[in-house]
Each structure stands twice: as structure tokens, then as C-alpha cells.
Coordinates of C-alpha atoms (C1' of nucleotides) in Angstrom, one line a residue:
Chain A
M1 CA 40.0 31.8 8.0
T2 CA 40.5 34.3 5.3
I3 CA 39.3 34.1 1.8
Q4 CA 42.0 33.1 -0.6
I5 CA 41.8 34.5 -4.2
H6 CA 43.9 33.6 -7.2
N7 CA 45.4 36.9 -8.5
T8 CA 46.4 36.9 -12.1
L9 CA 48.9 39.6 -11.5
S10 CA 50.9 37.6 -9.0
G11 CA 49.9 34.2 -10.4
K12 CA 49.2 33.0 -6.9
K13 CA 46.5 32.6 -4.3
E14 CA 46.5 35.5 -1.9
P15 CA 44.4 36.3 1.2
L16 CA 41.8 38.9 0.6
Q17 CA 42.8 42.1 2.2
T18 CA 40.5 44.9 1.4
L19 CA 41.8 48.5 1.1
E20 CA 38.9 49.7 3.2
P21 CA 38.1 47.3 6.1
G22 CA 35.2 45.1 5.3
H23 CA 34.4 46.7 2.0
V24 CA 35.2 45.0 -1.3
K25 CA 35.2 47.3 -4.4
L26 CA 34.8 45.1 -7.5
Y27 CA 34.8 46.1 -11.2
V28 CA 33.9 43.6 -13.9
C29 CA 34.0 44.1 -17.6
G30 CA 30.5 43.6 -19.0
I31 CA 29.3 43.0 -22.5
T32 CA 29.7 44.8 -25.8
S33 CA 26.1 45.0 -26.7
Y34 CA 25.6 44.2 -30.3
D35 CA 24.2 40.7 -30.2
F36 CA 22.5 38.1 -28.0
C37 CA 24.6 36.8 -25.2
H38 CA 26.1 33.4 -25.3
I39 CA 26.8 30.8 -22.7
G40 CA 30.3 32.2 -22.1
H41 CA 28.7 35.5 -21.1
A42 CA 26.4 33.5 -18.8
R43 CA 29.5 31.9 -17.1
S44 CA 31.0 35.3 -16.5
A45 CA 27.8 36.8 -15.1
L46 CA 27.2 33.7 -12.9
A47 CA 30.7 33.5 -11.7
F48 CA 30.7 37.1 -10.4
D49 CA 27.1 36.8 -9.2
M50 CA 28.3 33.9 -7.0
I51 CA 31.5 35.7 -5.9
V52 CA 29.5 38.8 -4.8
R53 CA 26.9 36.7 -3.0
Y54 CA 29.6 34.8 -1.2
L55 CA 31.5 37.9 -0.1
R56 CA 28.3 39.4 1.2
Y57 CA 27.4 36.1 3.0
R58 CA 30.9 36.3 4.6
G59 CA 30.0 39.8 5.9
Y60 CA 31.7 42.1 3.4
K61 CA 30.1 45.1 2.0
V62 CA 30.5 44.9 -1.8
T63 CA 30.3 47.7 -4.3
F64 CA 29.9 45.9 -7.6
V65 CA 30.3 47.8 -10.8
R66 CA 29.8 46.2 -14.2
N67 CA 29.9 48.3 -17.4
F68 CA 28.2 48.2 -20.8
T69 CA 30.3 48.9 -23.8
D70 CA 27.7 50.6 -25.9
I71 CA 30.0 52.2 -28.5
D72 CA 32.6 50.4 -30.6
D73 CA 33.5 49.2 -34.1
K74 CA 31.3 46.1 -34.0
I75 CA 28.3 48.0 -32.8
I76 CA 28.7 50.6 -35.5
A77 CA 29.2 47.9 -38.2
R78 CA 26.2 45.9 -37.0
A79 CA 24.0 49.0 -36.8
Q80 CA 24.9 50.0 -40.3
E81 CA 24.0 46.4 -41.5
Q82 CA 20.6 46.7 -39.8
G83 CA 20.0 50.2 -41.0
T84 CA 19.7 51.5 -37.4
S85 CA 21.7 53.8 -35.1
S86 CA 24.4 52.3 -32.9
E87 CA 22.5 53.8 -29.9
E88 CA 19.3 51.9 -30.8
L89 CA 21.2 48.7 -31.4
A90 CA 23.2 48.9 -28.2
N91 CA 20.1 49.7 -26.1
R92 CA 18.1 46.9 -27.7
F93 CA 20.8 44.3 -26.8
I94 CA 21.2 45.7 -23.3
N95 CA 17.5 45.0 -22.9
E96 CA 17.9 41.5 -24.2
F97 CA 20.8 41.0 -21.8
Y98 CA 18.6 41.9 -18.9
I99 CA 16.0 39.5 -20.1
D100 CA 18.6 36.7 -20.0
M101 CA 20.1 37.8 -16.7
D102 CA 16.6 37.9 -15.1
R103 CA 15.9 34.4 -16.3
L104 CA 19.2 33.2 -14.9
G105 CA 18.4 34.9 -11.6
V106 CA 21.5 37.1 -11.7
D107 CA 21.4 39.9 -9.2
R108 CA 22.0 43.4 -10.6
P109 CA 25.3 45.0 -9.9
D110 CA 25.2 48.2 -7.8
I111 CA 26.3 50.4 -10.7
E112 CA 26.1 49.7 -14.4
P113 CA 27.7 52.5 -16.2
K114 CA 27.5 52.9 -20.0
A115 CA 30.5 54.1 -22.0
T116 CA 28.5 56.7 -23.9
E117 CA 27.4 58.4 -20.7
H118 CA 31.0 58.9 -19.6
I119 CA 32.7 60.6 -22.5
K120 CA 33.8 63.6 -20.4
E121 CA 35.5 61.3 -17.8
M122 CA 37.3 59.6 -20.7
T123 CA 38.5 62.8 -22.4
D124 CA 39.7 64.1 -19.1
L125 CA 41.7 61.0 -18.5
I126 CA 43.2 61.2 -22.1
G127 CA 44.0 64.8 -21.5
E128 CA 45.9 63.9 -18.3
L129 CA 47.9 61.2 -20.2
I130 CA 48.8 63.7 -23.0
G131 CA 49.8 66.2 -20.2
K132 CA 52.2 63.6 -18.7
G133 CA 53.7 62.8 -22.1
M134 CA 52.2 59.3 -22.2
A135 CA 50.0 59.9 -25.2
Y136 CA 50.1 61.7 -28.4
Q137 CA 47.8 62.9 -31.1
A138 CA 48.4 61.6 -34.6
G139 CA 46.0 62.9 -37.2
N140 CA 42.5 62.7 -35.7
D141 CA 43.5 59.9 -33.3
V142 CA 45.2 59.8 -29.9
Y143 CA 47.5 56.9 -29.0
Y144 CA 49.0 55.7 -25.8
I145 CA 52.8 55.5 -25.7
V146 CA 53.5 52.0 -24.4
D147 CA 57.2 52.8 -24.0
S148 CA 56.2 55.4 -21.4
F149 CA 55.0 52.8 -19.1
P150 CA 57.9 50.5 -18.0
E151 CA 55.7 47.9 -16.4
Y152 CA 53.7 47.3 -19.6
G153 CA 53.1 43.6 -19.9
K154 CA 53.1 42.8 -16.1
L155 CA 49.6 41.4 -16.1
S156 CA 49.9 39.2 -19.2
K157 CA 53.5 38.3 -18.5
R158 CA 54.9 39.4 -21.8
N159 CA 57.2 42.1 -22.9
L160 CA 57.2 44.5 -25.8
E161 CA 60.1 42.9 -27.6
D162 CA 58.4 39.5 -27.8
M163 CA 55.2 41.1 -29.0
K164 CA 56.9 43.0 -31.7
A165 CA 58.5 39.9 -32.9
G166 CA 55.3 38.0 -33.2
A167 CA 53.3 41.0 -34.4
R168 CA 50.2 40.2 -36.3
I169 CA 49.1 43.7 -35.9
T170 CA 48.0 45.7 -38.9
V171 CA 50.7 48.3 -39.6
N172 CA 49.5 51.7 -38.8
E173 CA 51.7 54.4 -40.2
Q174 CA 50.5 56.9 -37.6
K175 CA 51.7 54.9 -34.6
K176 CA 55.2 55.5 -33.2
H177 CA 55.4 52.0 -31.8
P178 CA 53.4 49.1 -33.2
M179 CA 52.0 48.3 -29.8
D180 CA 50.7 51.8 -29.1
F181 CA 47.0 51.6 -28.8
V182 CA 44.2 54.0 -29.5
L183 CA 42.6 56.2 -26.8
W184 CA 40.5 58.3 -29.1
K185 CA 39.5 57.6 -32.6
G186 CA 38.7 60.4 -35.1
S187 CA 35.3 59.7 -36.6
K188 CA 34.6 58.9 -40.2
P189 CA 31.6 60.3 -41.9
G190 CA 28.3 58.8 -40.8
E191 CA 29.7 57.4 -37.5
P192 CA 28.5 58.5 -34.1
T193 CA 30.8 61.3 -32.7
W194 CA 31.5 63.3 -29.6
D195 CA 33.4 66.6 -29.4
S196 CA 36.9 66.5 -27.9
P197 CA 40.0 68.7 -27.7
W198 CA 41.3 66.5 -30.6
G199 CA 38.4 66.9 -32.8
P200 CA 35.2 64.9 -33.2
G201 CA 35.5 61.2 -32.5
R202 CA 34.8 58.4 -30.1
P203 CA 36.7 56.6 -27.4
G204 CA 38.9 53.6 -27.8
W205 CA 37.8 50.4 -26.1
H206 CA 40.1 50.3 -23.1
I207 CA 39.7 53.9 -21.8
E208 CA 36.1 53.5 -20.7
C209 CA 37.0 51.0 -17.9
S210 CA 39.8 53.2 -16.6
A211 CA 37.6 56.2 -16.6
M212 CA 34.5 54.6 -15.1
S213 CA 36.2 52.5 -12.5
R214 CA 38.0 55.6 -11.3
K215 CA 34.8 57.5 -11.1
Y216 CA 32.9 54.9 -9.1
L217 CA 35.6 53.0 -7.2
G218 CA 38.5 55.4 -7.0
E219 CA 42.1 55.3 -8.3
T220 CA 42.9 52.1 -6.5
F221 CA 40.3 49.3 -5.8
D222 CA 40.3 45.7 -4.7
I223 CA 39.2 43.4 -7.5
H224 CA 38.9 43.6 -11.2
G225 CA 37.4 40.7 -13.1
G226 CA 36.6 39.4 -16.5
G227 CA 37.2 36.5 -18.9
Q228 CA 40.7 35.2 -19.5
D229 CA 40.6 36.6 -23.0
L230 CA 40.5 40.1 -21.6
I231 CA 43.9 39.8 -19.9
F232 CA 45.6 40.9 -23.1
P233 CA 45.2 43.5 -24.4
H234 CA 42.2 44.9 -22.6
H235 CA 43.3 44.7 -19.0
E236 CA 46.9 45.2 -19.7
N237 CA 46.0 48.5 -21.4
E238 CA 43.7 49.5 -18.6
I239 CA 46.6 49.2 -16.1
A240 CA 48.9 51.3 -18.4
Q241 CA 46.2 54.0 -18.7
S242 CA 45.2 54.1 -15.0
E243 CA 48.5 53.7 -13.4
G244 CA 50.1 56.1 -16.0
A245 CA 47.5 58.8 -15.3
N246 CA 47.1 58.3 -11.5
G247 CA 50.6 57.3 -10.6
K248 CA 49.1 54.7 -8.2
P249 CA 48.4 51.0 -8.2
F250 CA 45.2 50.4 -10.2
V251 CA 43.9 47.1 -8.9
K252 CA 44.9 44.9 -6.0
S253 CA 43.7 41.6 -7.4
W254 CA 42.7 40.4 -10.8
I255 CA 40.2 37.5 -11.2
H256 CA 39.9 35.9 -14.6
H257 CA 37.5 33.0 -15.4
G258 CA 38.0 30.3 -18.0
F259 CA 36.1 29.7 -21.2
V260 CA 33.1 27.6 -22.1
T261 CA 34.0 25.2 -24.9
I262 CA 32.0 23.0 -27.1
R263 CA 33.6 19.7 -28.0
D264 CA 36.8 21.2 -26.4
E265 CA 36.9 24.1 -28.8
K266 CA 36.4 27.7 -27.7
M267 CA 33.0 28.9 -28.9
S268 CA 33.3 31.3 -31.8
K269 CA 31.1 32.5 -34.5
S270 CA 33.5 31.4 -37.2
L271 CA 33.3 27.8 -36.0
G272 CA 29.6 28.0 -35.8
N273 CA 29.6 26.4 -32.3
F274 CA 27.8 29.3 -30.7
L275 CA 25.0 28.8 -28.2
T276 CA 23.0 31.7 -26.8
I277 CA 21.8 31.8 -23.3
R278 CA 18.2 31.6 -24.5
D279 CA 19.0 28.6 -26.7
I280 CA 20.1 26.8 -23.5
L281 CA 17.2 28.1 -21.4
D282 CA 14.7 26.9 -23.9
H283 CA 15.9 23.4 -23.1
Y284 CA 17.1 23.5 -19.6
H285 CA 16.0 25.0 -16.3
P286 CA 18.2 28.0 -15.2
E287 CA 19.3 26.1 -12.1
I288 CA 20.5 23.2 -14.2
L289 CA 22.8 25.7 -16.1
R290 CA 23.9 27.1 -12.9
F291 CA 24.6 23.7 -11.4
F292 CA 26.6 22.8 -14.5
I293 CA 28.7 26.0 -14.5
F294 CA 29.5 25.7 -10.8
S295 CA 30.4 22.0 -11.1
T296 CA 33.9 23.1 -12.2
H297 CA 36.2 25.7 -10.7
Y298 CA 35.7 29.1 -12.3
R299 CA 39.3 29.3 -13.8
N300 CA 39.1 25.9 -15.6
P301 CA 37.7 25.4 -19.0
L302 CA 34.2 24.1 -19.0
D303 CA 33.0 21.9 -21.9
F304 CA 29.3 22.1 -22.7
S305 CA 27.6 19.0 -24.0
E306 CA 24.2 17.4 -23.7
S307 CA 25.6 14.6 -21.5
A308 CA 27.2 17.1 -19.2
M309 CA 23.8 18.8 -18.9
K310 CA 22.2 15.5 -18.3
D311 CA 24.6 14.8 -15.4
A312 CA 23.9 18.3 -14.0
T313 CA 20.2 17.6 -14.2
A314 CA 20.6 14.3 -12.3
G315 CA 22.7 16.0 -9.7
L316 CA 20.4 18.9 -9.1
E317 CA 17.4 16.6 -8.9
R318 CA 19.2 14.5 -6.3
L319 CA 19.5 17.6 -4.1
Y320 CA 15.9 18.6 -4.6
E321 CA 14.7 15.0 -3.9
C322 CA 16.4 15.2 -0.5
V323 CA 14.8 18.5 0.3
A324 CA 11.4 17.5 -0.9
A325 CA 11.5 14.3 1.2
V326 CA 12.3 16.3 4.3
D327 CA 9.7 19.0 3.4
S328 CA 7.0 16.3 3.4
L329 CA 7.7 15.4 7.0
D330 CA 4.8 16.9 9.0
P331 CA 5.7 18.1 12.5
A332 CA 2.1 17.5 13.6
S333 CA 2.6 13.8 12.9
A334 CA 5.5 13.5 15.4
D335 CA 5.3 10.8 18.0
K336 CA 5.9 12.3 21.4
T337 CA 6.9 9.0 22.8
A338 CA 9.3 8.1 20.0
K339 CA 13.0 8.1 20.8
S340 CA 15.3 10.1 18.6
I341 CA 17.4 8.1 16.1
L342 CA 20.1 10.8 16.1
T343 CA 23.5 10.0 17.5
P344 CA 26.0 12.7 18.4
K345 CA 28.1 11.6 15.4
D346 CA 25.2 12.1 13.1
I347 CA 24.5 15.5 14.4
K348 CA 28.2 16.5 14.1
K349 CA 28.4 15.2 10.5
V350 CA 25.4 17.3 9.4
M351 CA 26.4 20.4 11.3
E352 CA 29.9 20.3 9.7
L353 CA 28.1 21.4 6.5
E354 CA 28.6 25.1 6.9
T355 CA 32.2 24.9 8.0
R356 CA 33.2 22.7 5.2
F357 CA 31.2 24.8 2.7
Q358 CA 33.2 27.9 3.9
Q359 CA 36.5 26.1 3.7
A360 CA 35.7 25.2 0.1
M361 CA 34.5 28.6 -0.9
D362 CA 37.2 30.4 0.9
N363 CA 39.6 28.5 -1.3
D364 CA 39.3 30.7 -4.3
F365 CA 35.5 30.2 -4.6
N366 CA 35.8 26.5 -5.1
T367 CA 32.2 25.8 -6.0
A368 CA 33.0 22.3 -7.3
Q369 CA 34.3 21.3 -3.9
A370 CA 31.3 23.1 -2.2
Q371 CA 28.9 21.0 -4.3
G372 CA 30.7 17.9 -3.0
V373 CA 29.9 19.1 0.5
F374 CA 26.3 19.5 -0.4
F375 CA 26.1 15.9 -1.6
D376 CA 27.9 14.6 1.5
T377 CA 25.2 16.4 3.5
V378 CA 22.4 15.0 1.4
K379 CA 23.7 11.5 1.9
N380 CA 23.7 12.0 5.6
I381 CA 20.3 13.5 5.7
N382 CA 18.9 10.7 3.5
R383 CA 20.6 8.1 5.7
L384 CA 19.0 9.6 8.9
H385 CA 15.7 10.0 7.2
G386 CA 15.9 6.3 6.2
K387 CA 16.6 5.3 9.8
I388 CA 13.3 6.6 10.9
T389 CA 10.7 3.9 11.0
G390 CA 7.1 4.6 12.0
A391 CA 6.2 8.0 13.4
P392 CA 9.3 10.2 13.8
A393 CA 10.3 12.0 17.0
A394 CA 9.7 15.7 17.0
E395 CA 13.3 16.3 17.6
D396 CA 14.3 14.4 14.5
I397 CA 11.9 16.3 12.3
R398 CA 13.2 19.5 13.6
F399 CA 16.8 18.5 13.0
L400 CA 16.2 17.4 9.5
K401 CA 14.3 20.5 8.6
N402 CA 17.0 22.7 10.1
A403 CA 19.6 20.8 8.0
T404 CA 17.7 21.3 4.7
A405 CA 17.1 24.9 5.6
L406 CA 20.8 25.4 6.0
L407 CA 21.5 23.5 2.8
K408 CA 19.1 25.8 0.9
K409 CA 20.6 28.9 2.4
L410 CA 24.2 27.9 1.3
A411 CA 23.1 26.6 -2.1
A412 CA 21.4 29.9 -2.7
I413 CA 24.8 31.5 -3.0
M414 CA 25.2 29.6 -6.2
G415 CA 21.5 30.3 -7.0
L416 CA 20.6 26.7 -6.4
L417 CA 17.7 25.2 -4.5
T418 CA 15.8 28.5 -4.6
E419 CA 12.5 26.9 -5.6
D420 CA 10.1 24.9 -3.6
A421 CA 11.4 21.4 -3.9
Q422 CA 8.0 19.7 -4.5
S423 CA 7.0 22.2 -7.1
F424 CA 10.4 22.0 -8.8
L425 CA 10.2 18.2 -9.1
A426 CA 6.6 18.3 -10.2
A427 CA 7.4 20.9 -12.8
R428 CA 10.2 18.7 -14.1
R429 CA 7.8 15.8 -14.5
E430 CA 5.3 17.9 -16.2
K431 CA 7.9 19.3 -18.5
R432 CA 8.9 15.8 -19.6
I433 CA 5.3 15.0 -20.4
A434 CA 4.9 18.3 -22.3
D435 CA 8.1 17.6 -24.2
S436 CA 6.9 14.3 -25.5
D437 CA 3.7 13.9 -27.5
I438 CA 1.9 11.6 -25.2
D439 CA -1.9 11.0 -24.9
A440 CA -2.5 11.0 -21.2
S441 CA -6.0 9.7 -21.3
A442 CA -4.9 6.6 -23.2
I443 CA -2.2 6.0 -20.6
D444 CA -4.7 6.4 -17.8
A445 CA -7.0 3.8 -19.5
L446 CA -4.2 1.3 -19.7
I447 CA -3.3 2.0 -16.1
A448 CA -6.9 1.3 -15.2
E449 CA -6.9 -1.9 -17.1
R450 CA -3.6 -2.9 -15.4
Y451 CA -5.1 -2.1 -12.0
Q452 CA -7.8 -4.6 -12.5
C453 CA -5.3 -7.2 -13.8
R454 CA -3.3 -6.7 -10.6
L455 CA -6.3 -7.2 -8.4
D456 CA -6.9 -10.4 -10.3
K457 CA -3.2 -11.2 -9.9
N458 CA -3.0 -11.5 -13.7
W459 CA 0.7 -10.6 -13.6
A460 CA 1.4 -11.6 -17.2
R461 CA -1.0 -9.0 -18.7
S462 CA -0.1 -6.5 -16.0
D463 CA 3.6 -6.7 -16.9
Q464 CA 2.8 -6.6 -20.6
I465 CA 1.0 -3.3 -20.2
R466 CA 3.9 -1.9 -18.2
D467 CA 6.4 -3.1 -20.9
E468 CA 4.3 -1.6 -23.7
L469 CA 4.3 1.8 -21.9
L470 CA 8.0 1.5 -21.2
A471 CA 8.7 1.0 -24.8
R472 CA 7.0 4.4 -25.3
N473 CA 9.3 5.9 -22.7
I474 CA 6.7 5.9 -20.0
E475 CA 7.6 4.5 -16.6
L476 CA 5.0 3.3 -14.1
C477 CA 5.4 3.4 -10.4
D478 CA 3.2 1.3 -8.2
G479 CA 2.8 2.9 -4.8
P480 CA 0.4 2.5 -1.9
E481 CA -1.8 5.3 -3.2
G482 CA -2.1 3.7 -6.7
T483 CA 0.0 3.8 -9.8
T484 CA 1.6 7.0 -11.1
W485 CA 3.5 7.4 -14.3
S486 CA 6.2 9.7 -15.6
V487 CA 8.2 10.2 -18.8
K488 CA 11.6 8.7 -18.6
S489 CA 14.5 11.1 -18.8
K490 CA 16.7 10.4 -21.8
Chain B
rG1 C1' 58.1 31.6 -32.2
rG2 C1' 56.8 34.2 -27.2
rC3 C1' 53.7 33.7 -22.8
rG4 C1' 50.2 31.2 -19.7
rG5 C1' 47.5 26.8 -18.3
rC6 C1' 46.0 21.7 -18.2
rG7 C1' 46.8 16.0 -18.2
rU8 C1' 43.5 12.3 -11.3
rA9 C1' 38.6 5.8 -12.1
rG10 C1' 34.2 4.4 -18.1
rC11 C1' 32.7 10.0 -18.2
rC12 C1' 32.7 14.8 -15.3
rA13 C1' 35.5 16.7 -11.2
rA14 C1' 37.9 18.3 -6.1
rG15 C1' 42.5 17.8 -3.7
rU16 C1' 46.6 25.0 0.2
rG17 C1' 53.8 17.7 1.3
rG18 C1' 51.9 13.4 5.8
rC19 C1' 45.1 9.6 8.7
rC20 C1' 41.6 4.9 3.8
rA21 C1' 43.1 10.3 -3.1
rA22 C1' 36.2 14.5 -2.0
rG23 C1' 31.8 14.5 -4.7
rG24 C1' 28.5 13.6 -9.1
rC25 C1' 27.0 10.6 -13.5
rA26 C1' 27.2 5.7 -15.3
rG27 C1' 28.0 0.4 -13.5
rU28 C1' 27.5 -3.5 -9.7
rG29 C1' 25.2 -5.4 -5.0
rG30 C1' 21.2 -4.6 -1.6
rU31 C1' 16.4 -2.3 0.8
rC32 C1' 11.5 -1.6 -1.1
rU33 C1' 8.1 -4.4 -4.7
rG34 C1' 3.7 -9.8 -6.9
rC35 C1' 7.9 -8.8 -10.3
rA36 C1' 9.6 -4.0 -11.6
rA37 C1' 10.5 1.3 -11.9
rA38 C1' 11.7 5.5 -9.0
rA39 C1' 13.9 6.6 -4.4
rC40 C1' 17.4 5.3 -0.7
rC41 C1' 21.8 2.6 1.2
rA42 C1' 26.5 0.2 0.0
rU43 C1' 30.3 -0.4 -3.4
rU44 C1' 33.8 1.0 -7.6
rA45 C1' 41.7 4.5 -8.5
rU46 C1' 47.9 0.1 -4.0
rU47 C1' 47.1 5.0 -7.8
rC48 C1' 47.2 10.6 -9.7
rA49 C1' 50.4 11.4 -18.5
rU50 C1' 55.8 9.4 -18.5
rC51 C1' 60.7 9.6 -16.6
rG52 C1' 64.0 11.5 -13.1
rG53 C1' 65.2 14.8 -8.7
rU54 C1' 64.4 17.3 -3.7
rU55 C1' 62.4 15.2 1.1
rC56 C1' 61.8 10.9 6.6
rG57 C1' 57.5 11.4 3.3
rA58 C1' 54.8 14.2 -3.2
rC59 C1' 48.9 13.9 -6.8
rU60 C1' 50.8 18.2 -4.3
rC61 C1' 57.7 21.2 -4.9
rC62 C1' 61.8 21.2 -9.0
rG63 C1' 63.6 19.5 -14.0
rA64 C1' 62.9 16.9 -18.6
rU65 C1' 59.7 14.3 -22.1
rC66 C1' 54.9 13.3 -24.5
rG67 C1' 49.9 15.0 -25.3
rC68 C1' 46.0 18.8 -25.2
rC69 C1' 44.2 23.9 -24.8
rG70 C1' 44.2 29.3 -24.5
rC71 C1' 46.3 34.3 -25.4
rC72 C1' 49.8 37.1 -28.6
rU73 C1' 43.8 40.5 -33.9
rC74 C1' 37.7 41.5 -31.8
rC75 C1' 36.2 38.1 -27.9
rA76 C1' 33.3 36.3 -21.5

RNA sequence: GGCGGCGUAGCCAAGUGGCCAAGGCAGUGGUCUGCAAAACCAUUAUUCAUCGGUUCGACUCCGAUCGCCGCCUCCA
């Protein structure tokens, strides 16, 4: 089985064939650091985190590069608003980004280049394009000549004629063609500047990715990724720059993930439906967000809502409940004379987990399908666990523990089931108590009273106490070790 | 207007032409319990927006229609 990946360039799923055997070279467009990251950035980071982990699990060496855009118009504007330098602002939000990524448990890429640390690579590349007649200086700016690259539009499937017709682009007198885009911008007074053969200025947005990917991954590499909104113009322009300068194919396969929407609208600041990663993590455990994001295939739109997060919570807890139940089996309590309850069919069903997981993930990283495989396995584990009556056979304990160990190993590729199951569930219960203003001692007193009622078989009063507490969103659970209580999930 | 994508049960969501159309949430029935709750088990789409076509056979391929979304300006 080979891994199939949907390639935006061809519009089809294609088998992964690395240029260098067993080594995937991956470049992903990172953030422009001028504000806190939102849930859409989280989806991007998590999608590629999962992809890298899966490729490594499948035995590939992966060189993963993700850049920081730390100089651009928005950064300059925001820095001026705040009375600070663009350097300080960009670095501050890079640090905030790391805080978010660490909370989400996202692994660091191998290389995280910053645009401002690669000005030389960019000016070299621009120089090459001018030398080839593919770029020109106009005033203090340098522009790319889109007409010089016949394949312009091949990624976004559009042509220059169509784009001119629907042009909503501000007319720029200096440009020879309205679609020509800027490689180098002459600086205005007060803006950050770097020296260049075309005078003081700063790089255009697209050139950094062409320059930095070439430096770290070479002129041609395997996979380039980002959000669907980057297809045009950003990635289209990267292709024009890189293939124009290098005369070689830029990227073998393009991966673009879908948006996060809220009430089916794309998040945007103008609509005010903007949720930052830390807004979400203040209310939900990081694994719940991960579970939610991976419950849909990465290319589909994903609609954020409280009810969707509630579903994700219930689903993740179901997985943890299964693991916790198996964890609580004590090998020392095994009955040496007990017969195994396992049938060859049971064993086969559970052992299919890894194959089925790989089939799902090989199919363009289909995490939604893979989650389905997890639940099938959980169902089987629970069924077998339920078949055990009395002291279990040692063989059965070993089998169930191996099964949950495998489940945890595979779920970890999506960053799920990484915590101790008992602790996770206990923390969930405590969080619910903490989130509600409940007087625990008063509840304990009522439980004590009810305990006496139950000994006296005074069911009426006993049930009355339970109903009173239930009205306050507190659930009682009568077990062999006494009564426990928990706050009901909404 | 140009280009791309999507429409599968109450909700979410897989499905790379052919055994009963995964899975989750919610619902229903059971096990457990004094009764419950939680947990677990079982169960829930003769049908895949609509209409045609190709095929021995289509949710899957092709065409048309309706509806929704995204990109074409910064954007994950």
C-alpha cells in the first residue's frame, strides 16, 4: 500500500513518490505574526502536525520547514498603531504562537526560518529573475512579469485573460501588466528597510517562500502546503518565481486544507466571528479541539459550534473510558484456572485495527475514517471486557492491554489519548465541578443523609434528595463503594 | 462574470463502480440498579439534492437542473 495524496496541481489523488527514496521534504506556509492566532491557524498547524507524524510512523524521514512572515504591510501598520517596531511586534506574536502551539501539543518543525533573516537569499533570487528578463524595476519597486511565465495560473486553474476581466486590483501605474506582482518594495520614510541593488526597501510577500524553500529543501521538493486561501495568489506566485528562476519544477505535490467556519461563514475580523486559539483552550481541553478538527477530512470545511465541541467531548471521553476500564484491570488479579473468553474471531477483529487505520490514513490522511476505526475497536474491546465475569484469565488481561496500547499508539498520531486515561477523566470531572459554583460540603451532607435513608429503605426521601441535586445539575451514582457525585455535562 | 468545491439518517461525518451505505452525537430497547444515573450492549438510511445518460451493475463515472460555499484584494 502506498500513501495517496490529493494534489491541488493535478486535482487528483496520487501515490506519494518521494524524489529521494524514503525522505519527504515538506514546506508549509506559516503565520504572518501580527496578532494572536485563531482556530483556523490551529487547523493548519494540527493538520500538518498529523501529516508529519503519520509519514514518520510509516517509516519516512521528513524534513519539515515552516516559515514565519515577520515583515509585511500588516505588521508595519500594526506596529505603528502600537507605537512599537515591527521587529518587536513580530517577535512578540511569534512567542504567543509558540505558547498556543505548545498548549496544543504541536511538534516543532525541523526548520522555522524567518523572512527577515533571509533578505540576501531573496535579493539573490530577484536578481536572477531580472537577469532572465522575468522581472523589472519600476521606480523603487521590482515586479515580476507574469507574461514571462507561460504556465502562470496552472495551480489555481485560471488564466491571465479571465483575471484581467474580473480585475478588482488597484490600478498601479508602474505595472506593465495589471497582474504583475511585487518582488521588492521601495520603502517609505519610517518603514523598516534593507539595502538592495534597487535601493532601500523590503521584500514582497511571495518571494520569501521561494527563497527559503530553495535554501532548505532545494530547487525541487516533495510537498508544499497551506490553507486553501493561499492557492491564489501566494502559491501561484511562488511557482512563477521559483520555476522562473530555477528552470525546474518547484513542487511535486500541493496540499491545501479547508477553512474553519462559524455558522457556515468563513471566520473574518470584519464579520466579528473570530475565535483565537486561547479563547477555545480556555473552555476546552486541547485534545477535544484536536478530536473535533480531525473528525472531518482536512480538505473539507469545518464548522465550529458549541454543539460540535460537545459531540467531540463525548466522543473523546468514550475513547478514554474504554482505555481507563482496561487500565484498571490488574494482572495480579488474574485467575490461573480461568478459561479465556477470546475467540479467534474476536482476536482477528481487534488486530485488524492497525491495518484498517493505515488504510484510512493512506487514503489522503483520512482522519475521520481513522476515528471510525478507533470506535469500532473500542466497541470490540468493551464487548470483550463485558464478557469477562469474575476473575479474568491472564491471557485476556494481556490481550486487552495490548489492544489499548495499540489504540493509544495510533491515536497519538492525531495527538489523542496521550494522557493517562484515569487522570484525564478525573480531571474532566473536577473541571466540571470547578466550572460550576457548587458547595461540595453541602452536597456531601445531603449524600450522608440519603445514605441513612437508603439503609432505612426510605426510598421516597432518598429519591427526593437525588432529584433536588439533579435539579442543581448534580448527578448521583450509587456504587458498591458508596455514592459518588458529578456535575452533569451540559 | 471566471475558476474550484460541496449537497449521504434529527445533527456531525466516512465511503479509491459490485457482499447488509463506516463511525460519532442525539433517540429507542436492554444489562446493571431498591428505583435511577453513569457505563456497557443492541438498534436506527430499500437509500445517497433532483432529473437524465454510460454500464450486467453507480452514492461512486458523464450531462443538465436546483441549493450552498470558497477563491478571483490581505487571509490558515
